[in-house]
Amino acid sequence: AFSETSEDTWSIGYATSEDGIHWERSPDNPVLRPSGEDGRFDQVRVANPCLVRTTSEGSDGAALRLYYDGFDGQRWSIGYVETP
């Protein structure tokens, strides 16, 4: 059952598939964990990832930006992390 308490944590993992049916989880999971830091928007949980490939003018290549929901124990917010 879904719970809006801070008693259980959620993390974000990574998996790959060659056919979209059979998936293999990364041994590096979870790739994003709750911060655990008081006052942070993602203190308790991270969930609902959305990966976006970005490019910028004058850039040598693309960056990856992962948007995700963070839960601080009382409310949900949106954040992101980005590769250089």
Coordinates of N, CA and C in Angstrom, one line a residue:
A1 N 0.8 -1.2 0.0 CA 0.0 0.0 0.0 C 0.9 1.2 0.0
F2 N 0.4 2.3 -0.7 CA 1.1 3.5 -0.8 C 1.0 4.3 0.6
S3 N 2.1 4.8 1.0 CA 2.2 5.6 2.3 C 2.8 6.9 2.1
E4 N 2.3 8.0 2.6 CA 2.9 9.3 2.5 C 3.7 9.6 3.7
T5 N 4.2 8.6 4.4 CA 5.0 8.9 5.6 C 6.5 8.8 5.2
S6 N 7.3 9.3 6.1 CA 8.8 9.2 5.8 C 9.4 7.9 6.3
E7 N 8.6 6.9 6.6 CA 9.1 5.7 7.2 C 9.8 4.8 6.2
D8 N 9.4 4.9 4.9 CA 10.1 4.1 3.9 C 10.7 5.0 2.8
T9 N 11.9 4.6 2.3 CA 12.5 5.4 1.3 C 12.4 4.8 -0.1
W10 N 12.5 5.6 -1.1 CA 12.4 5.2 -2.5 C 13.7 5.7 -3.1
S11 N 14.2 4.9 -4.1 CA 15.4 5.3 -4.9 C 15.1 5.1 -6.3
I12 N 16.0 5.6 -7.2 CA 15.9 5.4 -8.6 C 17.0 4.5 -9.1
G13 N 16.6 3.5 -9.9 CA 17.6 2.6 -10.5 C 17.6 2.7 -12.0
Y14 N 18.5 1.8 -12.6 CA 18.7 1.8 -14.0 C 18.7 0.4 -14.5
A15 N 18.1 0.2 -15.7 CA 18.0 -1.1 -16.3 C 18.1 -0.9 -17.8
T16 N 18.6 -2.0 -18.5 CA 18.7 -1.9 -19.9 C 18.0 -3.2 -20.5
S17 N 17.6 -3.0 -21.8 CA 17.0 -4.1 -22.5 C 17.3 -4.0 -24.0
E18 N 17.5 -5.1 -24.6 CA 17.7 -5.1 -26.1 C 16.4 -5.3 -26.8
D19 N 15.4 -5.8 -26.2 CA 14.1 -6.1 -26.9 C 12.9 -5.4 -26.2
G20 N 13.1 -4.7 -25.1 CA 12.0 -4.0 -24.4 C 11.1 -5.0 -23.6
I21 N 11.5 -6.2 -23.6 CA 10.7 -7.2 -22.8 C 11.5 -7.8 -21.7
H22 N 12.8 -8.2 -22.0 CA 13.7 -8.7 -21.0 C 14.6 -7.6 -20.5
W23 N 14.6 -7.3 -19.2 CA 15.4 -6.2 -18.7 C 16.5 -6.7 -17.7
E24 N 17.6 -6.0 -17.7 CA 18.7 -6.4 -16.8 C 19.0 -5.1 -15.9
R25 N 18.9 -5.3 -14.6 CA 19.2 -4.2 -13.7 C 20.7 -4.0 -13.6
S26 N 21.0 -2.7 -13.4 CA 22.4 -2.4 -13.3 C 22.9 -2.8 -11.9
P27 N 24.2 -3.3 -11.8 CA 24.7 -3.6 -10.5 C 25.1 -2.4 -9.7
D28 N 25.0 -1.2 -10.3 CA 25.3 0.0 -9.6 C 24.0 0.7 -9.0
N29 N 22.9 0.0 -9.1 CA 21.7 0.5 -8.5 C 21.7 0.6 -7.0
P30 N 21.1 1.5 -6.4 CA 20.3 2.6 -7.1 C 21.3 3.7 -7.6
V31 N 21.0 4.4 -8.7 CA 21.8 5.4 -9.2 C 21.5 6.8 -8.6
L32 N 20.3 6.9 -8.0 CA 20.0 8.1 -7.3 C 19.2 7.7 -6.0
R33 N 19.7 8.2 -4.9 CA 19.1 7.9 -3.6 C 18.6 9.2 -2.9
P34 N 17.7 9.1 -2.0 CA 17.3 10.3 -1.2 C 18.5 10.9 -0.6
S35 N 18.5 12.2 -0.4 CA 19.7 12.9 0.2 C 19.9 12.5 1.6
G36 N 18.8 12.3 2.4 CA 18.9 12.1 3.8 C 19.2 13.3 4.6
E37 N 19.3 14.5 4.0 CA 19.7 15.7 4.6 C 18.5 16.5 5.0
D38 N 18.5 16.9 6.3 CA 17.4 17.8 6.8 C 17.2 19.0 5.9
G39 N 15.9 19.3 5.6 CA 15.6 20.5 4.8 C 15.7 20.4 3.3
R40 N 16.3 19.3 2.8 CA 16.4 19.1 1.4 C 15.1 18.5 0.8
F41 N 14.7 19.0 -0.4 CA 13.5 18.6 -1.0 C 13.4 17.1 -1.3
D42 N 14.6 16.4 -1.4 CA 14.6 15.0 -1.6 C 15.2 14.2 -0.4
Q43 N 14.9 14.7 0.7 CA 15.4 14.1 2.0 C 15.0 12.6 2.1
V44 N 13.7 12.3 1.8 CA 13.2 11.0 2.1 C 13.0 10.0 0.9
R45 N 12.6 10.6 -0.2 CA 12.3 9.7 -1.4 C 12.7 10.4 -2.7
V46 N 13.1 9.6 -3.7 CA 13.2 10.1 -5.1 C 12.4 9.1 -5.9
A47 N 11.7 9.6 -6.9 CA 10.9 8.8 -7.7 C 10.6 9.4 -9.1
N48 N 9.9 8.7 -10.0 CA 9.4 9.2 -11.2 C 10.4 9.9 -12.1
P49 N 11.5 9.2 -12.5 CA 12.5 9.8 -13.3 C 12.1 10.1 -14.7
C50 N 12.7 11.1 -15.3 CA 12.5 11.4 -16.7 C 13.8 11.9 -17.3
L51 N 14.4 11.1 -18.2 CA 15.8 11.4 -18.7 C 15.6 12.2 -20.0
V52 N 16.4 13.3 -20.1 CA 16.3 14.2 -21.2 C 17.7 14.5 -21.7
R53 N 17.9 14.3 -23.0 CA 19.2 14.6 -23.6 C 19.2 16.1 -24.1
T54 N 20.2 16.9 -23.6 CA 20.2 18.3 -23.9 C 21.4 18.7 -24.7
T55 N 21.3 19.7 -25.5 CA 22.4 20.3 -26.2 C 22.4 21.8 -26.0
S56 N 23.5 22.4 -26.1 CA 23.5 23.9 -26.0 C 24.4 24.5 -27.1
E57 N 24.1 25.7 -27.5 CA 24.9 26.3 -28.5 C 26.3 26.4 -28.1
G58 N 27.3 26.1 -29.0 CA 28.7 26.2 -28.6 C 29.2 25.0 -27.8
S59 N 28.3 24.0 -27.6 CA 28.7 22.9 -26.8 C 29.4 21.8 -27.7
D60 N 30.3 21.1 -27.1 CA 31.0 20.0 -27.8 C 30.1 18.7 -27.9
G61 N 29.1 18.6 -27.1 CA 28.3 17.4 -27.2 C 27.0 17.6 -26.3
A62 N 26.4 16.5 -26.1 CA 25.1 16.5 -25.4 C 25.3 16.2 -23.9
A63 N 24.5 16.7 -23.1 CA 24.4 16.4 -21.7 C 23.2 15.6 -21.4
L64 N 23.1 14.9 -20.3 CA 21.9 14.2 -19.9 C 21.4 14.9 -18.6
R65 N 20.1 15.1 -18.6 CA 19.5 15.7 -17.4 C 18.4 14.8 -17.0
L66 N 18.5 14.4 -15.7 CA 17.5 13.5 -15.1 C 16.6 14.4 -14.2
Y67 N 15.3 14.6 -14.6 CA 14.3 15.2 -13.8 C 13.7 14.1 -12.9
Y68 N 13.4 14.5 -11.7 CA 12.8 13.5 -10.8 C 12.0 14.2 -9.7
D69 N 11.1 13.5 -9.0 CA 10.4 14.0 -7.9 C 11.1 13.7 -6.6
G70 N 11.1 14.6 -5.7 CA 11.7 14.4 -4.4 C 10.7 14.7 -3.3
F71 N 10.8 13.9 -2.3 CA 9.8 14.0 -1.2 C 10.6 14.3 0.1
D72 N 10.2 15.3 0.8 CA 10.9 15.7 2.1 C 10.2 15.2 3.3
G73 N 9.2 14.4 3.2 CA 8.5 13.9 4.3 C 7.1 14.6 4.5
Q74 N 6.9 15.7 3.8 CA 5.7 16.4 3.9 C 5.1 16.8 2.5
R75 N 6.0 17.1 1.5 CA 5.5 17.5 0.2 C 6.5 17.0 -0.9
W76 N 5.9 16.9 -2.1 CA 6.7 16.5 -3.3 C 7.2 17.7 -4.0
S77 N 8.4 17.7 -4.6 CA 8.9 18.8 -5.4 C 9.7 18.1 -6.6
I78 N 10.0 18.9 -7.6 CA 10.8 18.4 -8.7 C 12.2 19.0 -8.7
G79 N 13.1 18.1 -9.0 CA 14.5 18.5 -9.1 C 15.2 17.8 -10.3
Y80 N 16.5 18.1 -10.5 CA 17.2 17.4 -11.6 C 18.7 17.3 -11.2
V81 N 19.3 16.4 -11.9 CA 20.8 16.3 -11.9 C 21.2 16.2 -13.3
E82 N 22.4 16.6 -13.6 CA 22.9 16.8 -15.0 C 24.3 16.3 -15.1
T83 N 24.6 15.6 -16.2 CA 26.0 15.2 -16.6 C 26.7 16.4 -17.2
P84 N 28.0 16.5 -17.1 CA 28.7 17.6 -17.7 C 28.8 17.4 -19.2

